[in-house]
Coordinates of C-alpha atoms in Angstrom, one line a residue:
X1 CA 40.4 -12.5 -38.3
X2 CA 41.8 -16.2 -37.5
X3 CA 44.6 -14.6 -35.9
X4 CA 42.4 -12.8 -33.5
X5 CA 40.2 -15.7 -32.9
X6 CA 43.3 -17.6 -31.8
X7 CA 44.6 -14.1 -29.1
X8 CA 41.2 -13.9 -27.8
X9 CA 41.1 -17.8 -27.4
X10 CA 44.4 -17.2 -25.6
X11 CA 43.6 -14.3 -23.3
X12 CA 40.7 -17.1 -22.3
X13 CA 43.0 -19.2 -21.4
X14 CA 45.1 -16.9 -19.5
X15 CA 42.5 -15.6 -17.6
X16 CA 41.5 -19.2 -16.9
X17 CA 44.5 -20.2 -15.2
X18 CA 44.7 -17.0 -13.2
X19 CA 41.2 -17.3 -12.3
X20 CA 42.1 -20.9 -10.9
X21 CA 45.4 -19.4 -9.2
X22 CA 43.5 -17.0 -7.3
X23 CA 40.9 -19.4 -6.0
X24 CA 43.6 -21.5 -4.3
X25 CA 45.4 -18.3 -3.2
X26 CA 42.0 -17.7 -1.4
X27 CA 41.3 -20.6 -0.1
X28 CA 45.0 -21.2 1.3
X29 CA 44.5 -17.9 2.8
X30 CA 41.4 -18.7 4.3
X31 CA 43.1 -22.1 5.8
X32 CA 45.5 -19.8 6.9
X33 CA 43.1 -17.5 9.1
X34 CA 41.2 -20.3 10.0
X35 CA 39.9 -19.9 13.9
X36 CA 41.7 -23.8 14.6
X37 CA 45.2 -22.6 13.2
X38 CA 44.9 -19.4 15.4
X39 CA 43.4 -22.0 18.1
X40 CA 46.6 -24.4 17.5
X41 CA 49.1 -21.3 17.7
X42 CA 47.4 -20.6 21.4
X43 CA 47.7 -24.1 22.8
X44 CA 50.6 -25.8 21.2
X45 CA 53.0 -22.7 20.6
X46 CA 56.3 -24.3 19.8
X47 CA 55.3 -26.8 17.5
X48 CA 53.6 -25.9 13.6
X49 CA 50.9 -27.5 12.8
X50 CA 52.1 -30.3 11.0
X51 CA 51.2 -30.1 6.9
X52 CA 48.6 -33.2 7.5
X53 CA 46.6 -31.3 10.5
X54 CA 46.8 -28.3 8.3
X55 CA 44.8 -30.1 5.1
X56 CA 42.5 -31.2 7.5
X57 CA 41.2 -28.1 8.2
X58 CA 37.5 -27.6 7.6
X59 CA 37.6 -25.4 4.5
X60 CA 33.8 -23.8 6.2
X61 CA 35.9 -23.0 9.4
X62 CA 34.7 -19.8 11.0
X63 CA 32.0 -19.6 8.2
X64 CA 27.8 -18.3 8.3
X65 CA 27.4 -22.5 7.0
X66 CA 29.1 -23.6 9.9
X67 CA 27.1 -21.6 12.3
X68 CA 23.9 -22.6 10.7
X69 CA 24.9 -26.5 10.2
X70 CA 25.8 -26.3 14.3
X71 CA 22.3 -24.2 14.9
X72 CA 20.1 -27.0 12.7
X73 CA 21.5 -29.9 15.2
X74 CA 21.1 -28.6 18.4
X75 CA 17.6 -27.7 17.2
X76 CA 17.7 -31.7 15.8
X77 CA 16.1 -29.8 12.6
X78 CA 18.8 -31.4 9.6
X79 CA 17.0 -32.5 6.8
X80 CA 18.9 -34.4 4.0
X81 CA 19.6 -31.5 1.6
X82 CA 21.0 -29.2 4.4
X83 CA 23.8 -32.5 5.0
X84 CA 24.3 -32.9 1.2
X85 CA 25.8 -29.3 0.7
X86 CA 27.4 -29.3 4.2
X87 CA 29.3 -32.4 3.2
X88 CA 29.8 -31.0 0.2
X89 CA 31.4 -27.5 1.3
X90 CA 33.0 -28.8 4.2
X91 CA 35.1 -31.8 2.5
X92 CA 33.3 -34.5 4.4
X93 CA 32.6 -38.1 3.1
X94 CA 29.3 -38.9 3.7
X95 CA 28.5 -41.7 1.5
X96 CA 26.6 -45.0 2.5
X97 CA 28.2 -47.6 0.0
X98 CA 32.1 -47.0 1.1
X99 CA 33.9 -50.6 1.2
X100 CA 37.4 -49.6 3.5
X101 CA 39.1 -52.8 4.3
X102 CA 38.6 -53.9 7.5
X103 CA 35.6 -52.0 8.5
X104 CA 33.6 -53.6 6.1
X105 CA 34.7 -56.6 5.9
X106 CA 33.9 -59.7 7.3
X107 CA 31.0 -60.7 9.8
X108 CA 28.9 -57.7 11.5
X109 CA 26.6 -57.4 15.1
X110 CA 23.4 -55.8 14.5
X111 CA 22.3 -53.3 17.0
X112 CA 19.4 -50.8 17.7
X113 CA 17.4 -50.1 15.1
X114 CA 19.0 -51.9 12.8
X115 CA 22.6 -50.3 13.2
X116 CA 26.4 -52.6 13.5
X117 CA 29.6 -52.7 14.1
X118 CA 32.8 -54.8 12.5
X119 CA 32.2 -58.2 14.4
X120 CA 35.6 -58.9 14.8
X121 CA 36.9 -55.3 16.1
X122 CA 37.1 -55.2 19.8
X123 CA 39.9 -52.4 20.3
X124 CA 42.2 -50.5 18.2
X125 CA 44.3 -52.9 18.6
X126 CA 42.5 -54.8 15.6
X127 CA 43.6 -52.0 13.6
X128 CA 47.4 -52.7 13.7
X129 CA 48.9 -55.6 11.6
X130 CA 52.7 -55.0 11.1
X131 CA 54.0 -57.0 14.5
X132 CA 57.7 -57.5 15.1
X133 CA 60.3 -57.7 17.8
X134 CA 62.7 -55.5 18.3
X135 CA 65.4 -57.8 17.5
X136 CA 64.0 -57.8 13.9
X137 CA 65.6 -54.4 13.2
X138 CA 68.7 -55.5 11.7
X139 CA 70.0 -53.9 9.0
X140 CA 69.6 -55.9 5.3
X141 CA 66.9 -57.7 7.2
X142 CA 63.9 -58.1 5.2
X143 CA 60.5 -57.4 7.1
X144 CA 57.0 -58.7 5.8
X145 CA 54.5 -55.4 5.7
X146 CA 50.6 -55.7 4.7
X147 CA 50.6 -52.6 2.7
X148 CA 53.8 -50.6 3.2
X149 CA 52.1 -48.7 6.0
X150 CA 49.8 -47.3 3.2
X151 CA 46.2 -45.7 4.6
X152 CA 43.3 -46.7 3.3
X153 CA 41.2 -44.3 4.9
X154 CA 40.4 -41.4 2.0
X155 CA 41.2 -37.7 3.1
X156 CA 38.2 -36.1 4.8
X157 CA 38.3 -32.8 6.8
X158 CA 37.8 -31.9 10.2
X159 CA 34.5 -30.5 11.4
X160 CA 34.8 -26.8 12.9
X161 CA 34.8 -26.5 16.1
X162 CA 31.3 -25.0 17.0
X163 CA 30.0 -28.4 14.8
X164 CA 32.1 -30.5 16.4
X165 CA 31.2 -29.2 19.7
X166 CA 27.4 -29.2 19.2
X167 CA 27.6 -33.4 18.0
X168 CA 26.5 -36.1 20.9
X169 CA 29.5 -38.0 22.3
X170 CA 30.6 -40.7 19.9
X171 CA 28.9 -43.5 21.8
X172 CA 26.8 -46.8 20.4
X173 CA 23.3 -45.0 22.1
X174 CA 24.1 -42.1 20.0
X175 CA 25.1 -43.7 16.6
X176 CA 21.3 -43.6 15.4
X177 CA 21.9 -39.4 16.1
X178 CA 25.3 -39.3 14.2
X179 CA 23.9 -41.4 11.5
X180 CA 21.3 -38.9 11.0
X181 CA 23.5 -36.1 11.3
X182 CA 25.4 -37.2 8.0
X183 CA 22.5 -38.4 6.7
X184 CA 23.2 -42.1 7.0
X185 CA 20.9 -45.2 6.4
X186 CA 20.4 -47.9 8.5
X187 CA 22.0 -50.9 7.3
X188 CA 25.0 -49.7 4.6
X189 CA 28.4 -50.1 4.7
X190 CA 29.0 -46.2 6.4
X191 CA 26.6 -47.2 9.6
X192 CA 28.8 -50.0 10.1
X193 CA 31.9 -48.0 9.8
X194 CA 30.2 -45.4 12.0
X195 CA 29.4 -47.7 14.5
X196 CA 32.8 -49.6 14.9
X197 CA 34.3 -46.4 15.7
X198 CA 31.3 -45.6 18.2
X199 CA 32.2 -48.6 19.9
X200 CA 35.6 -47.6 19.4
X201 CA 35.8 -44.3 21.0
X202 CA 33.0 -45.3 23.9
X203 CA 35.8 -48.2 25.2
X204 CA 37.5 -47.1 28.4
X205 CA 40.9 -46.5 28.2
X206 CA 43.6 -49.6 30.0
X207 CA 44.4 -48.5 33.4
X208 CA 46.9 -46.0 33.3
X209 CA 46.3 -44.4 29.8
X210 CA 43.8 -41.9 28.9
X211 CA 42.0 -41.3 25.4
X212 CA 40.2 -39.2 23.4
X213 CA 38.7 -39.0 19.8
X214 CA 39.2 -35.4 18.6
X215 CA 36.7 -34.7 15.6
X216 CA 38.2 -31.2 15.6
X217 CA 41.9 -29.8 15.1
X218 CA 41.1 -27.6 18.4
X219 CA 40.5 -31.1 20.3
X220 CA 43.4 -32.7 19.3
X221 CA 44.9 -30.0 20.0
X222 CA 44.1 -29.5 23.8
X223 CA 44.6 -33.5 24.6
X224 CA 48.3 -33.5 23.1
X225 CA 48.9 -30.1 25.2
X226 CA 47.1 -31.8 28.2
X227 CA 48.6 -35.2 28.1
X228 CA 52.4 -33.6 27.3
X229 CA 52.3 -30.2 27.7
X230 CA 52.9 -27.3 25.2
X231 CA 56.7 -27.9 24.2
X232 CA 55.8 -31.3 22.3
X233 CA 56.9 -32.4 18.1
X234 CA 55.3 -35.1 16.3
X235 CA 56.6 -38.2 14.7
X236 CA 55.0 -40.0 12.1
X237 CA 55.2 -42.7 9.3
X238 CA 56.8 -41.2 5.7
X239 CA 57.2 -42.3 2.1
X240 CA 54.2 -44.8 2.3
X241 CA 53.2 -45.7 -1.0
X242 CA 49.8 -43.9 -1.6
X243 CA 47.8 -47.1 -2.8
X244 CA 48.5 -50.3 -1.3
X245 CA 51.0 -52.4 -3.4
X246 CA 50.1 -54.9 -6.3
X247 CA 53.0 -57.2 -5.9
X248 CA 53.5 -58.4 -2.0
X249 CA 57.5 -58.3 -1.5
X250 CA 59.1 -57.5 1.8
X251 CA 60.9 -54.4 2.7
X252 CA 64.4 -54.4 3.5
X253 CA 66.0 -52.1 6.2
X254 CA 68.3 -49.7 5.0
X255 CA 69.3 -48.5 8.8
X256 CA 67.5 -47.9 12.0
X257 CA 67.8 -46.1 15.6
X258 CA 66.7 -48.2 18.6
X259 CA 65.1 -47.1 22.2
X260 CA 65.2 -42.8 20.6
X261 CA 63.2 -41.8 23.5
X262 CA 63.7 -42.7 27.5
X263 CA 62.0 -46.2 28.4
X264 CA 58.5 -45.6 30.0
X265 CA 58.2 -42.3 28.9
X266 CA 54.6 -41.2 28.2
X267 CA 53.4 -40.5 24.5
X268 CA 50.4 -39.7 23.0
X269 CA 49.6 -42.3 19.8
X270 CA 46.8 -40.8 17.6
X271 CA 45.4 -43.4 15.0
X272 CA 43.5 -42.4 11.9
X273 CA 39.6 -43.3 12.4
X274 CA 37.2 -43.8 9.2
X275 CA 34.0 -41.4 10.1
X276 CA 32.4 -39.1 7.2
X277 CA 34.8 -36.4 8.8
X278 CA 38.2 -37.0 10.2
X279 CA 38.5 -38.4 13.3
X280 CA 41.5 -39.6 15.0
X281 CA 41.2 -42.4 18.2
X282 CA 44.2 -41.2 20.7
X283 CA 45.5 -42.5 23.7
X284 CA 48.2 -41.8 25.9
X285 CA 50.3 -44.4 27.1
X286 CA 53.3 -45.2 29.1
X287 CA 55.9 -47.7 29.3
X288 CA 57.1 -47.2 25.9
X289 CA 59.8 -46.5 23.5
X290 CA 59.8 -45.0 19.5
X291 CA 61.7 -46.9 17.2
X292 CA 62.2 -45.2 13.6
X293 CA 63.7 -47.1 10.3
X294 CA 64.3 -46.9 6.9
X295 CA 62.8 -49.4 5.1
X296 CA 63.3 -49.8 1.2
X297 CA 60.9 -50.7 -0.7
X298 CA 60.6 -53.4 -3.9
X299 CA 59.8 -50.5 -5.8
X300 CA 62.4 -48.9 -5.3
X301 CA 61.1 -46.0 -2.5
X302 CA 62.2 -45.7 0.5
X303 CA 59.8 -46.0 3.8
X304 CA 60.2 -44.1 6.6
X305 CA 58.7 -46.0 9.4
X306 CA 57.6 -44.9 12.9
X307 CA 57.2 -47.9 15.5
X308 CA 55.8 -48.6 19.0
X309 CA 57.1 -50.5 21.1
X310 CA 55.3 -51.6 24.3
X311 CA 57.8 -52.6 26.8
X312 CA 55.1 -54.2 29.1
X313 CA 51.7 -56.3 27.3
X314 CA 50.7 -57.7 30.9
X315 CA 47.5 -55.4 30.6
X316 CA 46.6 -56.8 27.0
X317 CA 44.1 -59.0 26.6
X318 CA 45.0 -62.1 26.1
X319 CA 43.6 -62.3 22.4
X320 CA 45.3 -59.6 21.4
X321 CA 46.7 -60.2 17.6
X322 CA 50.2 -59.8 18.6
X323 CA 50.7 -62.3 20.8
X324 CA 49.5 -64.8 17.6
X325 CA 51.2 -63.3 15.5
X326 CA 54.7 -62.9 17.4
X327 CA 54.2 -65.9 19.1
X328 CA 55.0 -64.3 22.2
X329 CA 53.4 -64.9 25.9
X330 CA 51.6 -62.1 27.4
X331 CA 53.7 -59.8 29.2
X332 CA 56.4 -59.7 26.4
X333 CA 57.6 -56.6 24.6
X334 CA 55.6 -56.6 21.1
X335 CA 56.2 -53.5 18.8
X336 CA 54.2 -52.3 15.6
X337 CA 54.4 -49.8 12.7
X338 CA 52.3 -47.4 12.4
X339 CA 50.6 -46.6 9.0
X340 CA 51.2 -43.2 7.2
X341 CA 48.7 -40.8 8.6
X342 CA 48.9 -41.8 12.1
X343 CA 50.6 -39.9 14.5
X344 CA 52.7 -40.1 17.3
X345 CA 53.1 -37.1 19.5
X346 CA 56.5 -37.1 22.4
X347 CA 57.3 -33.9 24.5
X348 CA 60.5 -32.3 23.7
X349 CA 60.6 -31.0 27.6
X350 CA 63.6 -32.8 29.6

């Protein structure tokens, strides 16, 4: 008798595990077949989309809730429940009590009906922290980084397409809209967070660039192919440690390559956003050049880092970080590394 009990308690446990290895077979298939990967295929045919676009996929892509979720805010008919198990299915983060360094910290500017914004974020640029010159990039020099180019933004998904499409533009007016969308109150820590990107996203580009902020894998899509053209590849940041580091120490650089792309040339720069669903700030610029190192780390990993360097800062303001932190008049060539899950995308077309 025991030694049946103990098959039939193992035949559970088989079953269990296949059970659990079908569900992800599904839902990888599923991603798979997803209307944005076919969408992806269409517009950028020569590149894959990259493993961290892929993840992002809305896991309700294609699907009745979407449709439904899309129908309930045109008709401006969402009610708190219908958000919970949208957020739910569809991998969002639509919490009001999320504390994500620098979003929430500091001072804030209260708005319209009661809504803010980060005080001290004026443009993306307040998002980028790891400054150097290019004459930095020597190798066995060691290199001061905040976190090791780790993200602190948690995972979310994309929306679908026919949501994303059916959202007002991401504009200060409209953040009382978006905050009711995701089921936000007035006054937490997400309406701040939703309302510096807002304010983000409504800036107008420098003169010469253009930018975007795709809430959808098809709309990142389209500006890359617009900006570049279809025959592009994407670089990004590597080997970032996946929570900020305990003990501060500074990287070393194991080797380096200097100027990889033609001076001036435009790229597209896609940096990741905290929303409740992923959202991405791009811009393309020109003027110029990717640098890429190695960078080893006091743990013992090794970094691989993506920089940008801007060959021309005449057009910054004159309060942007960099020049403070390089100590460098306006004008001068300042460069950056970007964190983890941004992305930089160059065309491969000569």
């Amino acid at each position: 008798m025991n030694s049946l009990v103990a098959m039939a308690g193992c035949w559970t446990s088989v079953m269990a595990i296949l059970l659990g290895f079908l569900v992800m077979v599904v839902a990888a298939t599923q991603v798979s077949h997803a209307p944005a990967i076919s969408h992806w295929g269409e517009t950028l045919p020569t590149v894959t989309i990259p493993s961290a676009l892929r993840g992002s996929v809305s896991p309700v892509d294609g699907s009745v809730m979407a449709t439904r979720f899309a129908t309930a805010i045109a008709r401006g008919a969402i009610f708190p429940a219908t958000t919970a198990a949208f957020c739910r299915d569809a991998r969002l983060m639509c919490e009001e009590d999320v504390n994500i360094s620098p979003y929430t910290s500091g001072a804030s500017i209260v708005g319209e009906k009661g809504t803010s914004r980060a005080l001290g974020i004026k443009t993306i640029n307040d998002f980028q922290f790891d400054f150097f010159l290019e004459d930095y990039l020597v190798k066995g020099a060691k290199m001061n980084l905040v976190e090791n180019l780790h993200d602190p933004i948690p995972r979310r998904a994309f929306l679908p397409k026919e949501v994303a499409d059916t959202l007002p533009p991401l504009t200060t007016s409209n953040l009382p809209k978006l905050m009711q969308t995701f089921n936000i109150g007035e006054n937490t820590k997400m309406a701040t967070i939703m309302g510096t990107a807002t304010y983000l996203c409504e800036n107008p580009p420098l003169p010469g660039e253009d930018r975007a902020c795709p809430t959808s894998v098809e709309a990142m899509a389209e500006f890359v192919s617009f900006q570049l053209g279809r025959e592009v590849k994407l670089l990004a940041t590597r080997g970032a440690p996946e929570a900020a580091p305990v003990i501060k120490k500074p990287v070393t650089v194991v080797d380096f390559s200097k100027g990889s792309l033609d001076e001036g040339k435009k790229i597209v720069i896609c940096h990741n956003l905290m929303f409740p669903s992923q959202l991405y700030y791009c811009h393309q610029v020109t003027g110029t050049k990717v640098v890429q190192a190695s960078l080893a780390a006091a743990d013992g990993s090794t970094i691989h880092g993506v920089a940008i360097c801007h060959l021309d800062t005449n057009m910054w303001a004159s309060e942007h970080p960099a020049f403070a932190a390089l100590k460098i008049p306006r004008g001068a060539e300042a460069c950056h590394w970007t964190a983890q899950n941004d992305m930089i995308w160059v065309t491969t077309h000569q």
